[in-house]
Amino acid sequence: MAAGEVPQRTPMATTSYTPRTIAFLCDLLHAAKTPDNQAVQQLHNELFGQGDPPYSSFAVTPMGPLLTNPANRPGVVSQVVFLPDRIQFREEYGGLTCDSFAERVRTIATMATERCGVDQILAQQVTIRSLINPRNYADSIEFMKDGLLGVAEEVECLGRDPRILGLRLVFPPGEESPTANALRIESFHQDPRSLYVENQGTFRALDSEGDLREVEENVTETYRFLVDRALRFVGAFDQAASTDQP
């Protein structure tokens, strides 16, 4: 596609992609309290007693008690750490699905509210990061410059080619949805062919009684916003150049 050429696009395009999710993150915020190392260790032991525990190791760290799985390759992270003001989950570059991660968050959160003195979850923040390959562009920088932003000629005024070019959209909570979403779409410098898409959903205080199914549903909702809405938005700009003559 020539620089500066604006592709013909369908605003409601439904171009399909196969997202490769590289990170699931979740913070469950609660009132500040000193983490109870012994309670977390007992939680870990109970998970082992149930068979097929989600985390194989327990450790006490300067941050707080930590449940983790040993990394089998560089960059892989699989852990939950109990901090003074939150329970923080991280799954990066592993093989976990969204449903498995959401269930894991619910299981640990339910046990923590029952055994670790977490009286109420004040807020939940979920971040999901995925990669896709544009279908009609050689690399993600070209897609961002020519397809989505249409600033190929304007970027030349800077005298340098950007290593990363992106767009950030923030959706505050409102009448239609109580959830805040922060969406990032940008080129991915580690793999020029891939486009980086991140959605962060922020949810208000949760009911800490019962099995906390709401925390599981919030993870799924964050993922669906990325897959069903953000990728549909990307697809509207990922169109082949029109060959029609004016």
JSON list of C-alpha atoms in Angstrom, two decimals:
[
{"chain": "A", "resi": 1, "resn": "MET", "atom": "CA", "xyz": [0.00, 0.00, 0.00]},
{"chain": "A", "resi": 2, "resn": "ALA", "atom": "CA", "xyz": [1.45, 3.37, -1.00]},
{"chain": "A", "resi": 3, "resn": "ALA", "atom": "CA", "xyz": [2.27, 5.90, 1.70]},
{"chain": "A", "resi": 4, "resn": "GLY", "atom": "CA", "xyz": [-0.58, 8.27, 2.33]},
{"chain": "A", "resi": 5, "resn": "GLU", "atom": "CA", "xyz": [-3.10, 6.12, 0.46]},
{"chain": "A", "resi": 6, "resn": "VAL", "atom": "CA", "xyz": [-6.29, 5.78, 2.43]},
{"chain": "A", "resi": 7, "resn": "PRO", "atom": "CA", "xyz": [-7.85, 2.30, 2.17]},
{"chain": "A", "resi": 8, "resn": "GLN", "atom": "CA", "xyz": [-11.56, 1.84, 1.65]},
{"chain": "A", "resi": 9, "resn": "ARG", "atom": "CA", "xyz": [-12.93, 0.38, 4.87]},
{"chain": "A", "resi": 10, "resn": "THR", "atom": "CA", "xyz": [-16.18, -0.81, 6.30]},
{"chain": "A", "resi": 11, "resn": "PRO", "atom": "CA", "xyz": [-16.81, 0.79, 9.73]},
{"chain": "A", "resi": 12, "resn": "MET", "atom": "CA", "xyz": [-18.44, -2.36, 11.09]},
{"chain": "A", "resi": 13, "resn": "ALA", "atom": "CA", "xyz": [-16.02, -4.83, 9.52]},
{"chain": "A", "resi": 14, "resn": "THR", "atom": "CA", "xyz": [-15.87, -8.24, 11.15]},
{"chain": "A", "resi": 15, "resn": "THR", "atom": "CA", "xyz": [-12.39, -9.32, 10.05]},
{"chain": "A", "resi": 16, "resn": "SER", "atom": "CA", "xyz": [-11.51, -12.37, 12.12]},
{"chain": "A", "resi": 17, "resn": "TYR", "atom": "CA", "xyz": [-8.18, -12.85, 13.87]},
{"chain": "A", "resi": 18, "resn": "THR", "atom": "CA", "xyz": [-6.61, -15.52, 16.02]},
{"chain": "A", "resi": 19, "resn": "PRO", "atom": "CA", "xyz": [-5.36, -13.60, 19.07]},
{"chain": "A", "resi": 20, "resn": "ARG", "atom": "CA", "xyz": [-2.32, -14.92, 20.89]},
{"chain": "A", "resi": 21, "resn": "THR", "atom": "CA", "xyz": [-2.74, -13.83, 24.49]},
{"chain": "A", "resi": 22, "resn": "ILE", "atom": "CA", "xyz": [0.64, -13.15, 26.11]},
{"chain": "A", "resi": 23, "resn": "ALA", "atom": "CA", "xyz": [-0.49, -11.92, 29.55]},
{"chain": "A", "resi": 24, "resn": "PHE", "atom": "CA", "xyz": [-3.35, -12.21, 32.01]},
{"chain": "A", "resi": 25, "resn": "LEU", "atom": "CA", "xyz": [-3.04, -9.85, 34.99]},
{"chain": "A", "resi": 26, "resn": "CYS", "atom": "CA", "xyz": [-5.47, -9.23, 37.82]},
{"chain": "A", "resi": 27, "resn": "ASP", "atom": "CA", "xyz": [-5.35, -7.08, 40.96]},
{"chain": "A", "resi": 28, "resn": "LEU", "atom": "CA", "xyz": [-7.94, -7.54, 43.70]},
{"chain": "A", "resi": 29, "resn": "LEU", "atom": "CA", "xyz": [-7.72, -4.48, 45.95]},
{"chain": "A", "resi": 30, "resn": "HIS", "atom": "CA", "xyz": [-8.66, -4.61, 49.63]},
{"chain": "A", "resi": 31, "resn": "ALA", "atom": "CA", "xyz": [-8.20, -2.57, 52.79]},
{"chain": "A", "resi": 32, "resn": "ALA", "atom": "CA", "xyz": [-4.56, -2.30, 53.82]},
{"chain": "A", "resi": 33, "resn": "LYS", "atom": "CA", "xyz": [-3.38, -5.08, 56.15]},
{"chain": "A", "resi": 34, "resn": "THR", "atom": "CA", "xyz": [-0.17, -6.96, 56.80]},
{"chain": "A", "resi": 35, "resn": "PRO", "atom": "CA", "xyz": [-0.18, -10.18, 54.75]},
{"chain": "A", "resi": 36, "resn": "ASP", "atom": "CA", "xyz": [-0.55, -13.30, 56.89]},
{"chain": "A", "resi": 37, "resn": "ASN", "atom": "CA", "xyz": [2.25, -15.62, 55.78]},
{"chain": "A", "resi": 38, "resn": "GLN", "atom": "CA", "xyz": [0.96, -18.56, 57.79]},
{"chain": "A", "resi": 39, "resn": "ALA", "atom": "CA", "xyz": [-2.59, -18.22, 56.44]},
{"chain": "A", "resi": 40, "resn": "VAL", "atom": "CA", "xyz": [-1.33, -18.16, 52.84]},
{"chain": "A", "resi": 41, "resn": "GLN", "atom": "CA", "xyz": [0.85, -21.22, 53.49]},
{"chain": "A", "resi": 42, "resn": "GLN", "atom": "CA", "xyz": [-2.18, -23.05, 54.88]},
{"chain": "A", "resi": 43, "resn": "LEU", "atom": "CA", "xyz": [-4.14, -22.01, 51.78]},
{"chain": "A", "resi": 44, "resn": "HIS", "atom": "CA", "xyz": [-1.34, -23.47, 49.65]},
{"chain": "A", "resi": 45, "resn": "ASN", "atom": "CA", "xyz": [-1.36, -26.71, 51.63]},
{"chain": "A", "resi": 46, "resn": "GLU", "atom": "CA", "xyz": [-5.13, -26.97, 51.25]},
{"chain": "A", "resi": 47, "resn": "LEU", "atom": "CA", "xyz": [-4.84, -26.58, 47.47]},
{"chain": "A", "resi": 48, "resn": "PHE", "atom": "CA", "xyz": [-2.31, -29.43, 47.43]},
{"chain": "A", "resi": 49, "resn": "GLY", "atom": "CA", "xyz": [-4.66, -31.55, 49.49]},
{"chain": "A", "resi": 50, "resn": "GLN", "atom": "CA", "xyz": [-7.39, -31.06, 46.88]},
{"chain": "A", "resi": 51, "resn": "GLY", "atom": "CA", "xyz": [-5.11, -32.38, 44.11]},
{"chain": "A", "resi": 52, "resn": "ASP", "atom": "CA", "xyz": [-3.82, -30.62, 40.95]},
{"chain": "A", "resi": 53, "resn": "PRO", "atom": "CA", "xyz": [-2.93, -27.33, 42.70]},
{"chain": "A", "resi": 54, "resn": "PRO", "atom": "CA", "xyz": [-2.75, -24.21, 40.50]},
{"chain": "A", "resi": 55, "resn": "TYR", "atom": "CA", "xyz": [0.63, -23.25, 42.03]},
{"chain": "A", "resi": 56, "resn": "SER", "atom": "CA", "xyz": [3.34, -25.67, 43.03]},
{"chain": "A", "resi": 57, "resn": "SER", "atom": "CA", "xyz": [5.53, -23.48, 45.27]},
{"chain": "A", "resi": 58, "resn": "PHE", "atom": "CA", "xyz": [5.11, -21.24, 48.30]},
{"chain": "A", "resi": 59, "resn": "ALA", "atom": "CA", "xyz": [7.62, -18.61, 49.42]},
{"chain": "A", "resi": 60, "resn": "VAL", "atom": "CA", "xyz": [7.80, -15.64, 51.75]},
{"chain": "A", "resi": 61, "resn": "THR", "atom": "CA", "xyz": [9.25, -12.63, 49.92]},
{"chain": "A", "resi": 62, "resn": "PRO", "atom": "CA", "xyz": [9.88, -8.98, 50.88]},
{"chain": "A", "resi": 63, "resn": "MET", "atom": "CA", "xyz": [6.72, -8.09, 48.92]},
{"chain": "A", "resi": 64, "resn": "GLY", "atom": "CA", "xyz": [4.58, -10.68, 50.67]},
{"chain": "A", "resi": 65, "resn": "PRO", "atom": "CA", "xyz": [3.76, -14.40, 50.57]},
{"chain": "A", "resi": 66, "resn": "LEU", "atom": "CA", "xyz": [3.96, -15.80, 47.06]},
{"chain": "A", "resi": 67, "resn": "LEU", "atom": "CA", "xyz": [2.46, -18.79, 45.28]},
{"chain": "A", "resi": 68, "resn": "THR", "atom": "CA", "xyz": [4.20, -19.59, 42.03]},
{"chain": "A", "resi": 69, "resn": "ASN", "atom": "CA", "xyz": [5.01, -22.11, 39.33]},
{"chain": "A", "resi": 70, "resn": "PRO", "atom": "CA", "xyz": [8.65, -22.50, 38.25]},
{"chain": "A", "resi": 71, "resn": "ALA", "atom": "CA", "xyz": [9.30, -20.97, 34.81]},
{"chain": "A", "resi": 72, "resn": "ASN", "atom": "CA", "xyz": [10.09, -23.51, 32.11]},
{"chain": "A", "resi": 73, "resn": "ARG", "atom": "CA", "xyz": [11.45, -20.89, 29.70]},
{"chain": "A", "resi": 74, "resn": "PRO", "atom": "CA", "xyz": [12.65, -17.24, 29.87]},
{"chain": "A", "resi": 75, "resn": "GLY", "atom": "CA", "xyz": [9.93, -14.63, 30.28]},
{"chain": "A", "resi": 76, "resn": "VAL", "atom": "CA", "xyz": [7.30, -17.00, 31.65]},
{"chain": "A", "resi": 77, "resn": "VAL", "atom": "CA", "xyz": [5.61, -15.85, 34.87]},
{"chain": "A", "resi": 78, "resn": "SER", "atom": "CA", "xyz": [2.92, -17.75, 36.77]},
{"chain": "A", "resi": 79, "resn": "GLN", "atom": "CA", "xyz": [2.24, -16.42, 40.26]},
{"chain": "A", "resi": 80, "resn": "VAL", "atom": "CA", "xyz": [-0.02, -14.78, 42.80]},
{"chain": "A", "resi": 81, "resn": "VAL", "atom": "CA", "xyz": [1.43, -12.52, 45.47]},
{"chain": "A", "resi": 82, "resn": "PHE", "atom": "CA", "xyz": [-0.38, -11.31, 48.59]},
{"chain": "A", "resi": 83, "resn": "LEU", "atom": "CA", "xyz": [0.52, -7.64, 48.99]},
{"chain": "A", "resi": 84, "resn": "PRO", "atom": "CA", "xyz": [-0.52, -5.28, 51.83]},
{"chain": "A", "resi": 85, "resn": "ASP", "atom": "CA", "xyz": [-3.33, -3.74, 49.76]},
{"chain": "A", "resi": 86, "resn": "ARG", "atom": "CA", "xyz": [-4.11, -6.33, 47.08]},
{"chain": "A", "resi": 87, "resn": "ILE", "atom": "CA", "xyz": [-3.89, -9.87, 45.77]},
{"chain": "A", "resi": 88, "resn": "GLN", "atom": "CA", "xyz": [-1.99, -9.72, 42.50]},
{"chain": "A", "resi": 89, "resn": "PHE", "atom": "CA", "xyz": [-2.14, -12.44, 39.81]},
{"chain": "A", "resi": 90, "resn": "ARG", "atom": "CA", "xyz": [0.31, -12.65, 36.89]},
{"chain": "A", "resi": 91, "resn": "GLU", "atom": "CA", "xyz": [0.32, -15.14, 34.04]},
{"chain": "A", "resi": 92, "resn": "GLU", "atom": "CA", "xyz": [2.71, -14.12, 31.26]},
{"chain": "A", "resi": 93, "resn": "TYR", "atom": "CA", "xyz": [3.78, -16.07, 28.19]},
{"chain": "A", "resi": 94, "resn": "GLY", "atom": "CA", "xyz": [2.26, -19.28, 29.53]},
{"chain": "A", "resi": 95, "resn": "GLY", "atom": "CA", "xyz": [-0.33, -21.62, 28.11]},
{"chain": "A", "resi": 96, "resn": "LEU", "atom": "CA", "xyz": [-3.26, -20.66, 30.35]},
{"chain": "A", "resi": 97, "resn": "THR", "atom": "CA", "xyz": [-6.60, -19.89, 28.69]},
{"chain": "A", "resi": 98, "resn": "CYS", "atom": "CA", "xyz": [-8.86, -17.03, 29.73]},
{"chain": "A", "resi": 99, "resn": "ASP", "atom": "CA", "xyz": [-11.37, -19.43, 31.29]},
{"chain": "A", "resi": 100, "resn": "SER", "atom": "CA", "xyz": [-8.65, -21.21, 33.29]},
{"chain": "A", "resi": 101, "resn": "PHE", "atom": "CA", "xyz": [-7.18, -17.92, 34.52]},
{"chain": "A", "resi": 102, "resn": "ALA", "atom": "CA", "xyz": [-10.62, -16.59, 35.47]},
{"chain": "A", "resi": 103, "resn": "GLU", "atom": "CA", "xyz": [-11.40, -19.76, 37.43]},
{"chain": "A", "resi": 104, "resn": "ARG", "atom": "CA", "xyz": [-8.02, -19.59, 39.17]},
{"chain": "A", "resi": 105, "resn": "VAL", "atom": "CA", "xyz": [-8.64, -16.00, 40.26]},
{"chain": "A", "resi": 106, "resn": "ARG", "atom": "CA", "xyz": [-12.05, -16.94, 41.67]},
{"chain": "A", "resi": 107, "resn": "THR", "atom": "CA", "xyz": [-10.69, -19.99, 43.52]},
{"chain": "A", "resi": 108, "resn": "ILE", "atom": "CA", "xyz": [-7.83, -18.11, 45.19]},
{"chain": "A", "resi": 109, "resn": "ALA", "atom": "CA", "xyz": [-9.97, -15.04, 45.94]},
{"chain": "A", "resi": 110, "resn": "THR", "atom": "CA", "xyz": [-12.69, -17.13, 47.57]},
{"chain": "A", "resi": 111, "resn": "MET", "atom": "CA", "xyz": [-10.19, -18.96, 49.76]},
{"chain": "A", "resi": 112, "resn": "ALA", "atom": "CA", "xyz": [-8.39, -15.73, 50.67]},
{"chain": "A", "resi": 113, "resn": "THR", "atom": "CA", "xyz": [-11.55, -13.99, 51.83]},
{"chain": "A", "resi": 114, "resn": "GLU", "atom": "CA", "xyz": [-12.36, -17.00, 54.00]},
{"chain": "A", "resi": 115, "resn": "ARG", "atom": "CA", "xyz": [-8.91, -17.73, 55.43]},
{"chain": "A", "resi": 116, "resn": "CYS", "atom": "CA", "xyz": [-6.62, -14.70, 55.07]},
{"chain": "A", "resi": 117, "resn": "GLY", "atom": "CA", "xyz": [-8.66, -11.92, 56.68]},
{"chain": "A", "resi": 118, "resn": "VAL", "atom": "CA", "xyz": [-9.62, -10.15, 53.43]},
{"chain": "A", "resi": 119, "resn": "ASP", "atom": "CA", "xyz": [-12.98, -8.73, 54.45]},
{"chain": "A", "resi": 120, "resn": "GLN", "atom": "CA", "xyz": [-13.97, -7.06, 51.18]},
{"chain": "A", "resi": 121, "resn": "ILE", "atom": "CA", "xyz": [-12.62, -6.64, 47.67]},
{"chain": "A", "resi": 122, "resn": "LEU", "atom": "CA", "xyz": [-12.76, -2.89, 47.08]},
{"chain": "A", "resi": 123, "resn": "ALA", "atom": "CA", "xyz": [-12.03, -3.02, 43.35]},
{"chain": "A", "resi": 124, "resn": "GLN", "atom": "CA", "xyz": [-10.77, -5.34, 40.65]},
{"chain": "A", "resi": 125, "resn": "GLN", "atom": "CA", "xyz": [-8.45, -4.47, 37.79]},
{"chain": "A", "resi": 126, "resn": "VAL", "atom": "CA", "xyz": [-7.91, -6.93, 34.94]},
{"chain": "A", "resi": 127, "resn": "THR", "atom": "CA", "xyz": [-5.35, -6.47, 32.17]},
{"chain": "A", "resi": 128, "resn": "ILE", "atom": "CA", "xyz": [-5.20, -8.72, 29.12]},
{"chain": "A", "resi": 129, "resn": "ARG", "atom": "CA", "xyz": [-2.52, -8.43, 26.43]},
{"chain": "A", "resi": 130, "resn": "SER", "atom": "CA", "xyz": [-2.75, -10.14, 23.06]},
{"chain": "A", "resi": 131, "resn": "LEU", "atom": "CA", "xyz": [-1.01, -10.19, 19.70]},
{"chain": "A", "resi": 132, "resn": "ILE", "atom": "CA", "xyz": [-2.58, -10.47, 16.26]},
{"chain": "A", "resi": 133, "resn": "ASN", "atom": "CA", "xyz": [-1.24, -10.33, 12.72]},
{"chain": "A", "resi": 134, "resn": "PRO", "atom": "CA", "xyz": [-2.75, -7.71, 10.38]},
{"chain": "A", "resi": 135, "resn": "ARG", "atom": "CA", "xyz": [-4.08, -9.38, 7.25]},
{"chain": "A", "resi": 136, "resn": "ASN", "atom": "CA", "xyz": [-3.41, -6.68, 4.68]},
{"chain": "A", "resi": 137, "resn": "TYR", "atom": "CA", "xyz": [-0.17, -5.09, 5.91]},
{"chain": "A", "resi": 138, "resn": "ALA", "atom": "CA", "xyz": [3.39, -6.40, 5.94]},
{"chain": "A", "resi": 139, "resn": "ASP", "atom": "CA", "xyz": [4.00, -5.25, 9.51]},
{"chain": "A", "resi": 140, "resn": "SER", "atom": "CA", "xyz": [2.24, -3.52, 12.37]},
{"chain": "A", "resi": 141, "resn": "ILE", "atom": "CA", "xyz": [4.07, -0.19, 11.97]},
{"chain": "A", "resi": 142, "resn": "GLU", "atom": "CA", "xyz": [2.76, 0.11, 8.42]},
{"chain": "A", "resi": 143, "resn": "PHE", "atom": "CA", "xyz": [-0.70, -0.83, 9.61]},
{"chain": "A", "resi": 144, "resn": "MET", "atom": "CA", "xyz": [-0.66, 1.85, 12.31]},
{"chain": "A", "resi": 145, "resn": "LYS", "atom": "CA", "xyz": [0.75, 4.53, 9.97]},
{"chain": "A", "resi": 146, "resn": "ASP", "atom": "CA", "xyz": [-1.28, 3.81, 6.84]},
{"chain": "A", "resi": 147, "resn": "GLY", "atom": "CA", "xyz": [-4.30, 1.84, 7.98]},
{"chain": "A", "resi": 148, "resn": "LEU", "atom": "CA", "xyz": [-5.46, 2.90, 11.42]},
{"chain": "A", "resi": 149, "resn": "LEU", "atom": "CA", "xyz": [-3.96, 6.37, 11.93]},
{"chain": "A", "resi": 150, "resn": "GLY", "atom": "CA", "xyz": [-3.34, 7.49, 8.34]},
{"chain": "A", "resi": 151, "resn": "VAL", "atom": "CA", "xyz": [-0.25, 9.52, 9.32]},
{"chain": "A", "resi": 152, "resn": "ALA", "atom": "CA", "xyz": [2.44, 8.03, 7.06]},
{"chain": "A", "resi": 153, "resn": "GLU", "atom": "CA", "xyz": [3.32, 11.36, 5.41]},
{"chain": "A", "resi": 154, "resn": "GLU", "atom": "CA", "xyz": [3.01, 13.35, 8.64]},
{"chain": "A", "resi": 155, "resn": "VAL", "atom": "CA", "xyz": [5.40, 11.01, 10.49]},
{"chain": "A", "resi": 156, "resn": "GLU", "atom": "CA", "xyz": [8.08, 11.84, 7.91]},
{"chain": "A", "resi": 157, "resn": "CYS", "atom": "CA", "xyz": [8.13, 15.39, 9.31]},
{"chain": "A", "resi": 158, "resn": "LEU", "atom": "CA", "xyz": [9.70, 13.99, 12.47]},
{"chain": "A", "resi": 159, "resn": "GLY", "atom": "CA", "xyz": [12.81, 12.96, 10.54]},
{"chain": "A", "resi": 160, "resn": "ARG", "atom": "CA", "xyz": [12.92, 9.56, 12.22]},
{"chain": "A", "resi": 161, "resn": "ASP", "atom": "CA", "xyz": [10.91, 6.37, 11.98]},
{"chain": "A", "resi": 162, "resn": "PRO", "atom": "CA", "xyz": [9.15, 5.48, 15.24]},
{"chain": "A", "resi": 163, "resn": "ARG", "atom": "CA", "xyz": [10.01, 2.15, 16.81]},
{"chain": "A", "resi": 164, "resn": "ILE", "atom": "CA", "xyz": [6.53, 1.95, 18.34]},
{"chain": "A", "resi": 165, "resn": "LEU", "atom": "CA", "xyz": [3.41, 3.68, 17.05]},
{"chain": "A", "resi": 166, "resn": "GLY", "atom": "CA", "xyz": [0.11, 3.33, 18.81]},
{"chain": "A", "resi": 167, "resn": "LEU", "atom": "CA", "xyz": [-3.29, 4.52, 19.92]},
{"chain": "A", "resi": 168, "resn": "ARG", "atom": "CA", "xyz": [-4.78, 4.73, 23.42]},
{"chain": "A", "resi": 169, "resn": "LEU", "atom": "CA", "xyz": [-8.51, 4.89, 24.08]},
{"chain": "A", "resi": 170, "resn": "VAL", "atom": "CA", "xyz": [-10.02, 5.36, 27.55]},
{"chain": "A", "resi": 171, "resn": "PHE", "atom": "CA", "xyz": [-13.67, 4.57, 28.27]},
{"chain": "A", "resi": 172, "resn": "PRO", "atom": "CA", "xyz": [-14.80, 5.79, 31.72]},
{"chain": "A", "resi": 173, "resn": "PRO", "atom": "CA", "xyz": [-17.71, 4.16, 33.52]},
{"chain": "A", "resi": 174, "resn": "GLY", "atom": "CA", "xyz": [-21.11, 5.53, 32.62]},
{"chain": "A", "resi": 175, "resn": "GLU", "atom": "CA", "xyz": [-24.80, 4.76, 32.43]},
{"chain": "A", "resi": 176, "resn": "GLU", "atom": "CA", "xyz": [-24.36, 2.07, 29.79]},
{"chain": "A", "resi": 177, "resn": "SER", "atom": "CA", "xyz": [-21.57, 0.27, 31.64]},
{"chain": "A", "resi": 178, "resn": "PRO", "atom": "CA", "xyz": [-20.16, 0.62, 35.18]},
{"chain": "A", "resi": 179, "resn": "THR", "atom": "CA", "xyz": [-16.83, -0.73, 33.94]},
{"chain": "A", "resi": 180, "resn": "ALA", "atom": "CA", "xyz": [-13.89, 1.47, 32.95]},
{"chain": "A", "resi": 181, "resn": "ASN", "atom": "CA", "xyz": [-11.82, 0.25, 30.00]},
{"chain": "A", "resi": 182, "resn": "ALA", "atom": "CA", "xyz": [-8.41, 1.43, 28.83]},
{"chain": "A", "resi": 183, "resn": "LEU", "atom": "CA", "xyz": [-7.49, 0.12, 25.38]},
{"chain": "A", "resi": 184, "resn": "ARG", "atom": "CA", "xyz": [-4.04, 0.21, 23.77]},
{"chain": "A", "resi": 185, "resn": "ILE", "atom": "CA", "xyz": [-3.35, -0.71, 20.16]},
{"chain": "A", "resi": 186, "resn": "GLU", "atom": "CA", "xyz": [0.23, -0.41, 18.97]},
{"chain": "A", "resi": 187, "resn": "SER", "atom": "CA", "xyz": [3.02, -1.97, 16.97]},
{"chain": "A", "resi": 188, "resn": "PHE", "atom": "CA", "xyz": [5.02, -4.66, 18.73]},
{"chain": "A", "resi": 189, "resn": "HIS", "atom": "CA", "xyz": [8.77, -4.03, 18.55]},
{"chain": "A", "resi": 190, "resn": "GLN", "atom": "CA", "xyz": [9.72, -7.61, 19.47]},
{"chain": "A", "resi": 191, "resn": "ASP", "atom": "CA", "xyz": [7.95, -8.93, 16.38]},
{"chain": "A", "resi": 192, "resn": "PRO", "atom": "CA", "xyz": [7.23, -6.34, 13.63]},
{"chain": "A", "resi": 193, "resn": "ARG", "atom": "CA", "xyz": [4.59, -8.60, 12.08]},
{"chain": "A", "resi": 194, "resn": "SER", "atom": "CA", "xyz": [2.48, -8.59, 15.25]},
{"chain": "A", "resi": 195, "resn": "LEU", "atom": "CA", "xyz": [0.09, -5.94, 16.49]},
{"chain": "A", "resi": 196, "resn": "TYR", "atom": "CA", "xyz": [-0.16, -5.48, 20.28]},
{"chain": "A", "resi": 197, "resn": "VAL", "atom": "CA", "xyz": [-3.66, -5.08, 21.74]},
{"chain": "A", "resi": 198, "resn": "GLU", "atom": "CA", "xyz": [-4.23, -4.52, 25.46]},
{"chain": "A", "resi": 199, "resn": "ASN", "atom": "CA", "xyz": [-7.44, -3.99, 27.39]},
{"chain": "A", "resi": 200, "resn": "GLN", "atom": "CA", "xyz": [-7.56, -3.04, 31.05]},
{"chain": "A", "resi": 201, "resn": "GLY", "atom": "CA", "xyz": [-10.91, -3.30, 32.79]},
{"chain": "A", "resi": 202, "resn": "THR", "atom": "CA", "xyz": [-11.53, -1.70, 36.19]},
{"chain": "A", "resi": 203, "resn": "PHE", "atom": "CA", "xyz": [-14.48, -2.86, 38.29]},
{"chain": "A", "resi": 204, "resn": "ARG", "atom": "CA", "xyz": [-16.01, -1.43, 41.43]},
{"chain": "A", "resi": 205, "resn": "ALA", "atom": "CA", "xyz": [-16.33, -3.05, 44.87]},
{"chain": "A", "resi": 206, "resn": "LEU", "atom": "CA", "xyz": [-17.44, -6.68, 44.86]},
{"chain": "A", "resi": 207, "resn": "ASP", "atom": "CA", "xyz": [-19.59, -8.71, 47.19]},
{"chain": "A", "resi": 208, "resn": "SER", "atom": "CA", "xyz": [-17.10, -10.82, 49.16]},
{"chain": "A", "resi": 209, "resn": "GLU", "atom": "CA", "xyz": [-19.69, -13.36, 50.24]},
{"chain": "A", "resi": 210, "resn": "GLY", "atom": "CA", "xyz": [-20.18, -16.70, 48.49]},
{"chain": "A", "resi": 211, "resn": "ASP", "atom": "CA", "xyz": [-17.86, -18.09, 45.83]},
{"chain": "A", "resi": 212, "resn": "LEU", "atom": "CA", "xyz": [-16.96, -14.71, 44.28]},
{"chain": "A", "resi": 213, "resn": "ARG", "atom": "CA", "xyz": [-18.13, -15.75, 40.83]},
{"chain": "A", "resi": 214, "resn": "GLU", "atom": "CA", "xyz": [-18.20, -12.05, 39.94]},
{"chain": "A", "resi": 215, "resn": "VAL", "atom": "CA", "xyz": [-14.39, -11.85, 39.88]},
{"chain": "A", "resi": 216, "resn": "GLU", "atom": "CA", "xyz": [-14.38, -14.69, 37.35]},
{"chain": "A", "resi": 217, "resn": "GLU", "atom": "CA", "xyz": [-17.00, -12.98, 35.21]},
{"chain": "A", "resi": 218, "resn": "ASN", "atom": "CA", "xyz": [-15.03, -9.72, 35.26]},
{"chain": "A", "resi": 219, "resn": "VAL", "atom": "CA", "xyz": [-11.98, -11.45, 33.78]},
{"chain": "A", "resi": 220, "resn": "THR", "atom": "CA", "xyz": [-14.15, -12.92, 31.04]},
{"chain": "A", "resi": 221, "resn": "GLU", "atom": "CA", "xyz": [-15.78, -9.54, 30.36]},
{"chain": "A", "resi": 222, "resn": "THR", "atom": "CA", "xyz": [-12.38, -7.88, 29.97]},
{"chain": "A", "resi": 223, "resn": "TYR", "atom": "CA", "xyz": [-11.31, -10.55, 27.49]},
{"chain": "A", "resi": 224, "resn": "ARG", "atom": "CA", "xyz": [-14.53, -10.27, 25.51]},
{"chain": "A", "resi": 225, "resn": "PHE", "atom": "CA", "xyz": [-14.13, -6.50, 25.18]},
{"chain": "A", "resi": 226, "resn": "LEU", "atom": "CA", "xyz": [-10.75, -7.13, 23.58]},
{"chain": "A", "resi": 227, "resn": "VAL", "atom": "CA", "xyz": [-11.82, -9.98, 21.30]},
{"chain": "A", "resi": 228, "resn": "ASP", "atom": "CA", "xyz": [-15.35, -8.89, 20.38]},
{"chain": "A", "resi": 229, "resn": "ARG", "atom": "CA", "xyz": [-14.96, -5.11, 20.26]},
{"chain": "A", "resi": 230, "resn": "ALA", "atom": "CA", "xyz": [-11.32, -4.08, 20.00]},
{"chain": "A", "resi": 231, "resn": "LEU", "atom": "CA", "xyz": [-10.48, -6.60, 17.28]},
{"chain": "A", "resi": 232, "resn": "ARG", "atom": "CA", "xyz": [-13.61, -5.64, 15.38]},
{"chain": "A", "resi": 233, "resn": "PHE", "atom": "CA", "xyz": [-12.39, -2.03, 15.53]},
{"chain": "A", "resi": 234, "resn": "VAL", "atom": "CA", "xyz": [-8.97, -3.09, 14.23]},
{"chain": "A", "resi": 235, "resn": "GLY", "atom": "CA", "xyz": [-10.60, -5.08, 11.44]},
{"chain": "A", "resi": 236, "resn": "ALA", "atom": "CA", "xyz": [-12.43, -1.99, 10.21]},
{"chain": "A", "resi": 237, "resn": "PHE", "atom": "CA", "xyz": [-9.03, -0.49, 9.27]},
{"chain": "A", "resi": 238, "resn": "ASP", "atom": "CA", "xyz": [-7.27, -3.68, 8.20]},
{"chain": "A", "resi": 239, "resn": "GLN", "atom": "CA", "xyz": [-8.60, -3.53, 4.65]},
{"chain": "A", "resi": 240, "resn": "ALA", "atom": "CA", "xyz": [-6.94, -4.03, 1.27]},
{"chain": "A", "resi": 241, "resn": "ALA", "atom": "CA", "xyz": [-6.36, -0.88, -0.77]},
{"chain": "A", "resi": 242, "resn": "SER", "atom": "CA", "xyz": [-9.10, -0.14, -3.26]},
{"chain": "A", "resi": 243, "resn": "THR", "atom": "CA", "xyz": [-8.13, -0.63, -6.92]},
{"chain": "A", "resi": 244, "resn": "ASP", "atom": "CA", "xyz": [-11.04, 1.45, -8.22]},
{"chain": "A", "resi": 245, "resn": "GLN", "atom": "CA", "xyz": [-10.04, 4.40, -10.36]},
{"chain": "A", "resi": 246, "resn": "PRO", "atom": "CA", "xyz": [-11.47, 7.80, -9.40]}
]
